Amino acid sequence: MQNCLFCRIIAGEIPSTVVYEDDWAVAFRDIAPAAPIHILLVPRIHVRNILEAGSHPGLMDGLAKAVAAVARAEGLDMSGFRVSINTGADAGQTVEHLHLHLLGGRALGLMG
Ligand code: 5GP
Ligand code: ZN
């Protein structure tokens, strides 16, 4: 989608630090990290949020595979990490292209 920030990052039109990609997903470092390791995992196809993800068979499986690959590559599989998906205004979703935040590298505490 032309005006979507994450579609443009996936297309390479906006620079990012890509750490992983496969047929389903692209993962890149968050520009404003909230933890020592903060990676965004996004589906290649433009899906607005998790409410729409179920309409695309295989998509969440693909993202889960990407989460595991990135967590292992970043050395987080033993120490632990958090995956969060903001959806809509109350969660503070700012980019309307489904994205998983993968956070780790320190004790994360409880979420607000
Ligand atoms: P949301 O608040 O929608 O759940 O998360 C959007 C995330 O995208 C934020 O954590 C924000 O820092 C990140 N972000 C916004 N613009 C850019 C960008 O241009 N590049 C990268 N790598 N991350 C971005
Ligand atoms: Zn998009």
mmCIF file of N, CA and C and ligand atoms in Angstrom:
data_model
loop_
_atom_site.group_PDB
_atom_site.id
_atom_site.type_symbol
_atom_site.label_atom_id
_atom_site.label_comp_id
_atom_site.label_asym_id
_atom_site.label_seq_id
_atom_site.Cartn_x
_atom_site.Cartn_y
_atom_site.Cartn_z
ATOM 1 N N MET A 1 0.859 -1.199 0.000
ATOM 2 C CA MET A 1 0.000 0.000 0.000
ATOM 3 C C MET A 1 0.895 1.249 0.000
ATOM 4 N N GLN A 2 0.597 2.164 -0.854
ATOM 5 C CA GLN A 2 1.521 3.255 -1.168
ATOM 6 C C GLN A 2 1.866 4.155 0.023
ATOM 7 N N ASN A 3 0.862 4.480 0.812
ATOM 8 C CA ASN A 3 1.100 5.429 1.898
ATOM 9 C C ASN A 3 1.338 4.769 3.242
ATOM 10 N N CYS A 4 1.627 3.496 3.219
ATOM 11 C CA CYS A 4 1.836 2.776 4.477
ATOM 12 C C CYS A 4 3.337 2.733 4.796
ATOM 13 N N LEU A 5 3.690 3.230 5.971
ATOM 14 C CA LEU A 5 5.099 3.284 6.365
ATOM 15 C C LEU A 5 5.764 1.908 6.303
ATOM 16 N N PHE A 6 5.099 0.889 6.845
ATOM 17 C CA PHE A 6 5.751 -0.419 6.892
ATOM 18 C C PHE A 6 5.785 -1.080 5.516
ATOM 19 N N CYS A 7 4.790 -0.847 4.669
ATOM 20 C CA CYS A 7 4.895 -1.327 3.285
ATOM 21 C C CYS A 7 6.095 -0.693 2.589
ATOM 22 N N ARG A 8 6.331 0.559 2.884
ATOM 23 C CA ARG A 8 7.463 1.254 2.250
ATOM 24 C C ARG A 8 8.793 0.739 2.793
ATOM 25 N N ILE A 9 8.833 0.403 4.076
ATOM 26 C CA ILE A 9 10.047 -0.200 4.643
ATOM 27 C C ILE A 9 10.281 -1.578 4.010
ATOM 28 N N ILE A 10 9.221 -2.384 3.896
ATOM 29 C CA ILE A 10 9.344 -3.716 3.287
ATOM 30 C C ILE A 10 9.862 -3.591 1.848
ATOM 31 N N ALA A 11 9.388 -2.575 1.136
ATOM 32 C CA ALA A 11 9.797 -2.375 -0.260
ATOM 33 C C ALA A 11 11.204 -1.785 -0.380
ATOM 34 N N GLY A 12 11.791 -1.398 0.758
ATOM 35 C CA GLY A 12 13.131 -0.804 0.738
ATOM 36 C C GLY A 12 13.128 0.669 0.376
ATOM 37 N N GLU A 13 11.953 1.287 0.328
ATOM 38 C CA GLU A 13 11.871 2.716 -0.021
ATOM 39 C C GLU A 13 12.274 3.600 1.152
ATOM 40 N N ILE A 14 12.120 3.069 2.357
ATOM 41 C CA ILE A 14 12.549 3.774 3.574
ATOM 42 C C ILE A 14 13.566 2.863 4.251
ATOM 43 N N PRO A 15 14.739 3.430 4.589
ATOM 44 C CA PRO A 15 15.783 2.590 5.167
ATOM 45 C C PRO A 15 15.393 2.028 6.534
ATOM 46 N N SER A 16 15.839 0.830 6.804
ATOM 47 C CA SER A 16 15.652 0.240 8.129
ATOM 48 C C SER A 16 16.739 -0.808 8.313
ATOM 49 N N THR A 17 16.908 -1.242 9.535
ATOM 50 C CA THR A 17 17.875 -2.314 9.816
ATOM 51 C C THR A 17 17.130 -3.632 9.864
ATOM 52 N N VAL A 18 17.131 -4.317 8.726
ATOM 53 C CA VAL A 18 16.419 -5.595 8.627
ATOM 54 C C VAL A 18 17.275 -6.680 9.276
ATOM 55 N N VAL A 19 16.652 -7.472 10.153
ATOM 56 C CA VAL A 19 17.393 -8.545 10.820
ATOM 57 C C VAL A 19 16.937 -9.923 10.363
ATOM 58 N N TYR A 20 15.805 -9.988 9.657
ATOM 59 C CA TYR A 20 15.283 -11.304 9.246
ATOM 60 C C TYR A 20 14.235 -11.071 8.164
ATOM 61 N N GLU A 21 14.165 -11.975 7.196
ATOM 62 C CA GLU A 21 13.040 -11.958 6.261
ATOM 63 C C GLU A 21 12.805 -13.342 5.692
ATOM 64 N N ASP A 22 11.557 -13.635 5.427
ATOM 65 C CA ASP A 22 11.191 -14.880 4.752
ATOM 66 C C ASP A 22 9.958 -14.597 3.897
ATOM 67 N N ASP A 23 9.317 -15.645 3.408
ATOM 68 C CA ASP A 23 8.182 -15.443 2.494
ATOM 69 C C ASP A 23 7.034 -14.676 3.145
ATOM 70 N N TRP A 24 6.843 -14.835 4.457
ATOM 71 C CA TRP A 24 5.717 -14.223 5.146
ATOM 72 C C TRP A 24 6.029 -12.893 5.808
ATOM 73 N N ALA A 25 7.264 -12.791 6.318
ATOM 74 C CA ALA A 25 7.536 -11.719 7.277
ATOM 75 C C ALA A 25 8.851 -11.013 7.018
ATOM 76 N N VAL A 26 8.903 -9.771 7.490
ATOM 77 C CA VAL A 26 10.147 -8.998 7.523
ATOM 78 C C VAL A 26 10.297 -8.480 8.950
ATOM 79 N N ALA A 27 11.496 -8.529 9.488
ATOM 80 C CA ALA A 27 11.758 -8.035 10.839
ATOM 81 C C ALA A 27 12.870 -7.002 10.779
ATOM 82 N N PHE A 28 12.640 -5.880 11.474
ATOM 83 C CA PHE A 28 13.630 -4.791 11.473
ATOM 84 C C PHE A 28 13.611 -4.110 12.832
ATOM 85 N N ARG A 29 14.705 -3.426 13.155
ATOM 86 C CA ARG A 29 14.825 -2.799 14.467
ATOM 87 C C ARG A 29 13.933 -1.565 14.564
ATOM 88 N N ASP A 30 13.274 -1.434 15.731
ATOM 89 C CA ASP A 30 12.425 -0.268 15.976
ATOM 90 C C ASP A 30 13.300 0.984 16.048
ATOM 91 N N ILE A 31 12.811 2.058 15.458
ATOM 92 C CA ILE A 31 13.585 3.299 15.398
ATOM 93 C C ILE A 31 13.696 3.958 16.772
ATOM 94 N N ALA A 32 12.799 3.637 17.675
ATOM 95 C CA ALA A 32 12.809 4.216 19.030
ATOM 96 C C ALA A 32 12.692 3.078 20.038
ATOM 97 N N PRO A 33 13.786 2.341 20.232
ATOM 98 C CA PRO A 33 13.698 1.110 21.028
ATOM 99 C C PRO A 33 13.282 1.363 22.472
ATOM 100 N N ALA A 34 12.352 0.518 22.944
ATOM 101 C CA ALA A 34 11.872 0.592 24.319
ATOM 102 C C ALA A 34 12.574 -0.428 25.204
ATOM 103 N N ALA A 35 13.523 -1.154 24.658
ATOM 104 C CA ALA A 35 14.298 -2.154 25.391
ATOM 105 C C ALA A 35 15.600 -2.336 24.613
ATOM 106 N N PRO A 36 16.619 -2.957 25.229
ATOM 107 C CA PRO A 36 17.896 -3.138 24.513
ATOM 108 C C PRO A 36 17.712 -3.817 23.150
ATOM 109 N N ILE A 37 16.796 -4.760 23.088
ATOM 110 C CA ILE A 37 16.441 -5.357 21.798
ATOM 111 C C ILE A 37 14.958 -5.080 21.559
ATOM 112 N N HIS A 38 14.663 -4.399 20.477
ATOM 113 C CA HIS A 38 13.274 -4.053 20.139
ATOM 114 C C HIS A 38 13.140 -4.170 18.627
ATOM 115 N N ILE A 39 12.495 -5.250 18.225
ATOM 116 C CA ILE A 39 12.380 -5.563 16.803
ATOM 117 C C ILE A 39 10.906 -5.599 16.429
ATOM 118 N N LEU A 40 10.591 -5.081 15.264
ATOM 119 C CA LEU A 40 9.232 -5.140 14.731
ATOM 120 C C LEU A 40 9.170 -6.237 13.677
ATOM 121 N N LEU A 41 8.181 -7.103 13.808
ATOM 122 C CA LEU A 41 7.951 -8.147 12.804
ATOM 123 C C LEU A 41 6.655 -7.832 12.089
ATOM 124 N N VAL A 42 6.722 -7.752 10.782
ATOM 125 C CA VAL A 42 5.542 -7.359 10.009
ATOM 126 C C VAL A 42 5.291 -8.368 8.888
ATOM 127 N N PRO A 43 4.022 -8.634 8.588
ATOM 128 C CA PRO A 43 3.738 -9.468 7.417
ATOM 129 C C PRO A 43 4.055 -8.701 6.138
ATOM 130 N N ARG A 44 4.491 -9.429 5.116
ATOM 131 C CA ARG A 44 4.772 -8.772 3.826
ATOM 132 C C ARG A 44 3.514 -8.171 3.219
ATOM 133 N N ILE A 45 2.385 -8.854 3.448
ATOM 134 C CA ILE A 45 1.140 -8.325 2.903
ATOM 135 C C ILE A 45 0.568 -7.280 3.852
ATOM 136 N N HIS A 46 -0.132 -6.303 3.283
ATOM 137 C CA HIS A 46 -0.687 -5.223 4.100
ATOM 138 C C HIS A 46 -1.956 -5.712 4.788
ATOM 139 N N VAL A 47 -1.828 -5.946 6.096
ATOM 140 C CA VAL A 47 -2.962 -6.316 6.943
ATOM 141 C C VAL A 47 -2.998 -5.263 8.039
ATOM 142 N N ARG A 48 -4.165 -4.649 8.252
ATOM 143 C CA ARG A 48 -4.199 -3.480 9.142
ATOM 144 C C ARG A 48 -3.921 -3.804 10.599
ATOM 145 N N ASN A 49 -4.466 -4.939 11.076
ATOM 146 C CA ASN A 49 -4.303 -5.270 12.493
ATOM 147 C C ASN A 49 -4.657 -6.743 12.697
ATOM 148 N N ILE A 50 -4.560 -7.193 13.932
ATOM 149 C CA ILE A 50 -4.770 -8.618 14.192
ATOM 150 C C ILE A 50 -6.226 -9.019 13.964
ATOM 151 N N LEU A 51 -7.143 -8.064 13.997
ATOM 152 C CA LEU A 51 -8.547 -8.370 13.731
ATOM 153 C C LEU A 51 -8.718 -8.885 12.305
ATOM 154 N N GLU A 52 -7.837 -8.462 11.414
ATOM 155 C CA GLU A 52 -7.926 -8.866 10.005
ATOM 156 C C GLU A 52 -7.021 -10.058 9.678
ATOM 157 N N ALA A 53 -6.175 -10.439 10.636
ATOM 158 C CA ALA A 53 -5.158 -11.453 10.326
ATOM 159 C C ALA A 53 -5.773 -12.816 10.020
ATOM 160 N N GLY A 54 -6.906 -13.120 10.662
ATOM 161 C CA GLY A 54 -7.536 -14.419 10.463
ATOM 162 C C GLY A 54 -8.047 -14.638 9.049
ATOM 163 N N SER A 55 -8.176 -13.567 8.280
ATOM 164 C CA SER A 55 -8.627 -13.684 6.889
ATOM 165 C C SER A 55 -7.511 -14.144 5.960
ATOM 166 N N HIS A 56 -6.326 -14.331 6.515
ATOM 167 C CA HIS A 56 -5.171 -14.702 5.682
ATOM 168 C C HIS A 56 -4.548 -15.981 6.232
ATOM 169 N N PRO A 57 -5.051 -17.152 5.789
ATOM 170 C CA PRO A 57 -4.551 -18.416 6.311
ATOM 171 C C PRO A 57 -3.029 -18.515 6.181
ATOM 172 N N GLY A 58 -2.391 -18.944 7.249
ATOM 173 C CA GLY A 58 -0.942 -19.114 7.247
ATOM 174 C C GLY A 58 -0.181 -17.926 7.774
ATOM 175 N N LEU A 59 -0.849 -16.767 7.835
ATOM 176 C CA LEU A 59 -0.130 -15.545 8.201
ATOM 177 C C LEU A 59 0.395 -15.593 9.637
ATOM 178 N N MET A 60 -0.466 -15.955 10.596
ATOM 179 C CA MET A 60 -0.006 -15.952 11.989
ATOM 180 C C MET A 60 1.008 -17.065 12.229
ATOM 181 N N ASP A 61 0.844 -18.192 11.552
ATOM 182 C CA ASP A 61 1.866 -19.244 11.637
ATOM 183 C C ASP A 61 3.206 -18.723 11.118
ATOM 184 N N GLY A 62 3.130 -17.999 10.009
ATOM 185 C CA GLY A 62 4.352 -17.438 9.435
ATOM 186 C C GLY A 62 5.011 -16.459 10.382
ATOM 187 N N LEU A 63 4.205 -15.629 11.042
ATOM 188 C CA LEU A 63 4.770 -14.663 11.987
ATOM 189 C C LEU A 63 5.352 -15.374 13.208
ATOM 190 N N ALA A 64 4.680 -16.439 13.662
ATOM 191 C CA ALA A 64 5.190 -17.183 14.820
ATOM 192 C C ALA A 64 6.547 -17.810 14.497
ATOM 193 N N LYS A 65 6.666 -18.329 13.282
ATOM 194 C CA LYS A 65 7.953 -18.888 12.864
ATOM 195 C C LYS A 65 9.029 -17.794 12.849
ATOM 196 N N ALA A 66 8.658 -16.622 12.379
ATOM 197 C CA ALA A 66 9.608 -15.508 12.325
ATOM 198 C C ALA A 66 10.007 -15.069 13.735
ATOM 199 N N VAL A 67 9.044 -15.040 14.666
ATOM 200 C CA VAL A 67 9.357 -14.676 16.052
ATOM 201 C C VAL A 67 10.418 -15.619 16.610
ATOM 202 N N ALA A 68 10.220 -16.915 16.405
ATOM 203 C CA ALA A 68 11.164 -17.892 16.947
ATOM 204 C C ALA A 68 12.539 -17.718 16.322
ATOM 205 N N ALA A 69 12.578 -17.501 15.026
ATOM 206 C CA ALA A 69 13.865 -17.343 14.340
ATOM 207 C C ALA A 69 14.601 -16.099 14.838
ATOM 208 N N VAL A 70 13.867 -14.993 14.980
ATOM 209 C CA VAL A 70 14.502 -13.750 15.428
ATOM 210 C C VAL A 70 14.938 -13.872 16.883
ATOM 211 N N ALA A 71 14.085 -14.446 17.723
ATOM 212 C CA ALA A 71 14.439 -14.596 19.146
ATOM 213 C C ALA A 71 15.712 -15.422 19.292
ATOM 214 N N ARG A 72 15.810 -16.490 18.526
ATOM 215 C CA ARG A 72 17.019 -17.323 18.604
ATOM 216 C C ARG A 72 18.230 -16.554 18.073
ATOM 217 N N ALA A 73 18.064 -15.885 16.963
ATOM 218 C CA ALA A 73 19.194 -15.151 16.361
ATOM 219 C C ALA A 73 19.687 -14.035 17.274
ATOM 220 N N GLU A 74 18.775 -13.449 18.061
ATOM 221 C CA GLU A 74 19.153 -12.359 18.965
ATOM 222 C C GLU A 74 19.586 -12.879 20.329
ATOM 223 N N GLY A 75 19.553 -14.206 20.515
ATOM 224 C CA GLY A 75 19.969 -14.794 21.785
ATOM 225 C C GLY A 75 18.969 -14.626 22.903
ATOM 226 N N LEU A 76 17.695 -14.475 22.556
ATOM 227 C CA LEU A 76 16.660 -14.227 23.560
ATOM 228 C C LEU A 76 15.895 -15.481 23.960
ATOM 229 N N ASP A 77 16.143 -16.587 23.268
ATOM 230 C CA ASP A 77 15.324 -17.781 23.517
ATOM 231 C C ASP A 77 15.555 -18.339 24.918
ATOM 232 N N MET A 78 16.732 -18.130 25.500
ATOM 233 C CA MET A 78 16.987 -18.623 26.851
ATOM 234 C C MET A 78 16.609 -17.585 27.906
ATOM 235 N N SER A 79 16.904 -16.315 27.646
ATOM 236 C CA SER A 79 16.666 -15.264 28.651
ATOM 237 C C SER A 79 15.201 -14.861 28.719
ATOM 238 N N GLY A 80 14.501 -15.010 27.611
ATOM 239 C CA GLY A 80 13.095 -14.627 27.553
ATOM 240 C C GLY A 80 12.895 -13.302 26.838
ATOM 241 N N PHE A 81 11.669 -13.052 26.476
ATOM 242 C CA PHE A 81 11.333 -11.849 25.700
ATOM 243 C C PHE A 81 9.823 -11.673 25.725
ATOM 244 N N ARG A 82 9.364 -10.559 25.224
ATOM 245 C CA ARG A 82 7.921 -10.278 25.152
ATOM 246 C C ARG A 82 7.538 -9.971 23.716
ATOM 247 N N VAL A 83 6.372 -10.450 23.325
ATOM 248 C CA VAL A 83 5.800 -10.085 22.024
ATOM 249 C C VAL A 83 4.490 -9.375 22.294
ATOM 250 N N SER A 84 4.333 -8.177 21.752
ATOM 251 C CA SER A 84 3.060 -7.474 21.942
ATOM 252 C C SER A 84 2.561 -6.926 20.612
ATOM 253 N N ILE A 85 1.252 -6.841 20.534
ATOM 254 C CA ILE A 85 0.594 -6.360 19.308
ATOM 255 C C ILE A 85 -0.395 -5.283 19.725
ATOM 256 N N ASN A 86 -0.089 -4.044 19.436
ATOM 257 C CA ASN A 86 -1.028 -2.959 19.729
ATOM 258 C C ASN A 86 -2.113 -2.945 18.661
ATOM 259 N N THR A 87 -3.343 -2.767 19.123
ATOM 260 C CA THR A 87 -4.479 -2.750 18.192
ATOM 261 C C THR A 87 -5.399 -1.594 18.541
ATOM 262 N N GLY A 88 -5.461 -0.618 17.646
ATOM 263 C CA GLY A 88 -6.394 0.488 17.814
ATOM 264 C C GLY A 88 -5.926 1.552 18.789
ATOM 265 N N ALA A 89 -6.805 2.519 19.006
ATOM 266 C CA ALA A 89 -6.452 3.750 19.716
ATOM 267 C C ALA A 89 -6.049 3.505 21.164
ATOM 268 N N ASP A 90 -6.829 2.713 21.896
ATOM 269 C CA ASP A 90 -6.533 2.544 23.319
ATOM 270 C C ASP A 90 -5.189 1.859 23.548
ATOM 271 N N ALA A 91 -4.749 1.065 22.598
ATOM 272 C CA ALA A 91 -3.448 0.393 22.724
ATOM 273 C C ALA A 91 -2.322 1.262 22.173
ATOM 274 N N GLY A 92 -2.675 2.379 21.532
ATOM 275 C CA GLY A 92 -1.656 3.279 21.000
ATOM 276 C C GLY A 92 -1.073 2.841 19.673
ATOM 277 N N GLN A 93 -1.842 2.065 18.887
ATOM 278 C CA GLN A 93 -1.336 1.673 17.564
ATOM 279 C C GLN A 93 -1.184 2.912 16.688
ATOM 280 N N THR A 94 0.037 3.131 16.213
ATOM 281 C CA THR A 94 0.304 4.325 15.404
ATOM 282 C C THR A 94 0.506 4.006 13.927
ATOM 283 N N VAL A 95 0.847 2.748 13.622
ATOM 284 C CA VAL A 95 1.041 2.358 12.227
ATOM 285 C C VAL A 95 0.019 1.280 11.892
ATOM 286 N N GLU A 96 -0.815 1.556 10.908
ATOM 287 C CA GLU A 96 -1.925 0.650 10.579
ATOM 288 C C GLU A 96 -1.484 -0.429 9.605
ATOM 289 N N HIS A 97 -0.452 -1.143 9.991
ATOM 290 C CA HIS A 97 0.022 -2.344 9.297
ATOM 291 C C HIS A 97 0.436 -3.268 10.437
ATOM 292 N N LEU A 98 -0.227 -4.414 10.528
ATOM 293 C CA LEU A 98 0.022 -5.338 11.640
ATOM 294 C C LEU A 98 1.512 -5.470 11.934
ATOM 295 N N HIS A 99 1.866 -5.319 13.206
ATOM 296 C CA HIS A 99 3.267 -5.500 13.591
ATOM 297 C C HIS A 99 3.342 -6.074 14.991
ATOM 298 N N LEU A 100 4.297 -6.974 15.168
ATOM 299 C CA LEU A 100 4.573 -7.566 16.463
ATOM 300 C C LEU A 100 5.815 -6.895 17.015
ATOM 301 N N HIS A 101 5.706 -6.378 18.243
ATOM 302 C CA HIS A 101 6.891 -5.858 18.929
ATOM 303 C C HIS A 101 7.563 -7.030 19.638
ATOM 304 N N LEU A 102 8.825 -7.267 19.363
ATOM 305 C CA LEU A 102 9.600 -8.262 20.102
ATOM 306 C C LEU A 102 10.597 -7.487 20.955
ATOM 307 N N LEU A 103 10.418 -7.615 22.270
ATOM 308 C CA LEU A 103 11.202 -6.831 23.231
ATOM 309 C C LEU A 103 11.991 -7.761 24.128
ATOM 310 N N GLY A 104 13.247 -7.418 24.377
ATOM 311 C CA GLY A 104 14.046 -8.234 25.272
ATOM 312 C C GLY A 104 15.371 -7.573 25.570
ATOM 313 N N GLY A 105 16.212 -8.326 26.280
ATOM 314 C CA GLY A 105 17.538 -7.816 26.615
ATOM 315 C C GLY A 105 17.627 -7.249 28.012
ATOM 316 N N ARG A 106 16.510 -7.204 28.729
ATOM 317 C CA ARG A 106 16.495 -6.822 30.142
ATOM 318 C C ARG A 106 15.217 -7.372 30.756
ATOM 319 N N ALA A 107 15.166 -7.377 32.094
ATOM 320 C CA ALA A 107 13.917 -7.758 32.758
ATOM 321 C C ALA A 107 12.872 -6.694 32.424
ATOM 322 N N LEU A 108 11.755 -7.120 31.888
ATOM 323 C CA LEU A 108 10.799 -6.169 31.314
ATOM 324 C C LEU A 108 9.740 -5.690 32.307
ATOM 325 N N GLY A 109 9.551 -6.397 33.403
ATOM 326 C CA GLY A 109 8.556 -5.963 34.384
ATOM 327 C C GLY A 109 7.140 -6.135 33.855
ATOM 328 N N LEU A 110 6.200 -5.668 34.644
ATOM 329 C CA LEU A 110 4.800 -5.790 34.246
ATOM 330 C C LEU A 110 4.427 -4.664 33.299
ATOM 331 N N MET A 111 3.473 -4.923 32.437
ATOM 332 C CA MET A 111 3.012 -3.912 31.483
ATOM 333 C C MET A 111 1.947 -3.025 32.112
ATOM 334 N N GLY A 112 1.891 -1.795 31.682
ATOM 335 C CA GLY A 112 0.847 -0.871 32.132
ATOM 336 C C GLY A 112 -0.434 -1.108 31.379
HETATM 337 P P1 5GP B 1 2.755 1.013 17.424
HETATM 338 O O1 5GP B 1 2.791 2.171 18.374
HETATM 339 O O2 5GP B 1 1.928 1.283 16.197
HETATM 340 O O3 5GP B 1 2.417 -0.294 18.081
HETATM 341 O O4 5GP B 1 4.269 0.820 16.952
HETATM 342 C C1 5GP B 1 4.845 1.504 15.905
HETATM 343 C C2 5GP B 1 6.330 1.392 16.120
HETATM 344 O O5 5GP B 1 6.973 1.777 14.915
HETATM 345 C C3 5GP B 1 6.874 2.296 17.223
HETATM 346 O O6 5GP B 1 7.513 1.502 18.212
HETATM 347 C C4 5GP B 1 7.838 3.224 16.486
HETATM 348 O O7 5GP B 1 8.994 3.535 17.231
HETATM 349 C C5 5GP B 1 8.167 2.445 15.239
HETATM 350 N N1 5GP B 1 8.493 3.266 14.085
HETATM 351 C C6 5GP B 1 7.837 4.382 13.660
HETATM 352 N N2 5GP B 1 8.402 4.867 12.544
HETATM 353 C C7 5GP B 1 9.451 4.032 12.256
HETATM 354 C C8 5GP B 1 10.418 4.017 11.200
HETATM 355 O O8 5GP B 1 10.451 4.862 10.306
HETATM 356 N N3 5GP B 1 11.344 3.018 11.238
HETATM 357 C C9 5GP B 1 11.352 2.061 12.222
HETATM 358 N N4 5GP B 1 12.311 1.138 12.152
HETATM 359 N N5 5GP B 1 10.456 2.058 13.215
HETATM 360 C C10 5GP B 1 9.510 3.025 13.238
HETATM 361 ZN ZN ZN B 2 1.314 -1.716 4.899
#
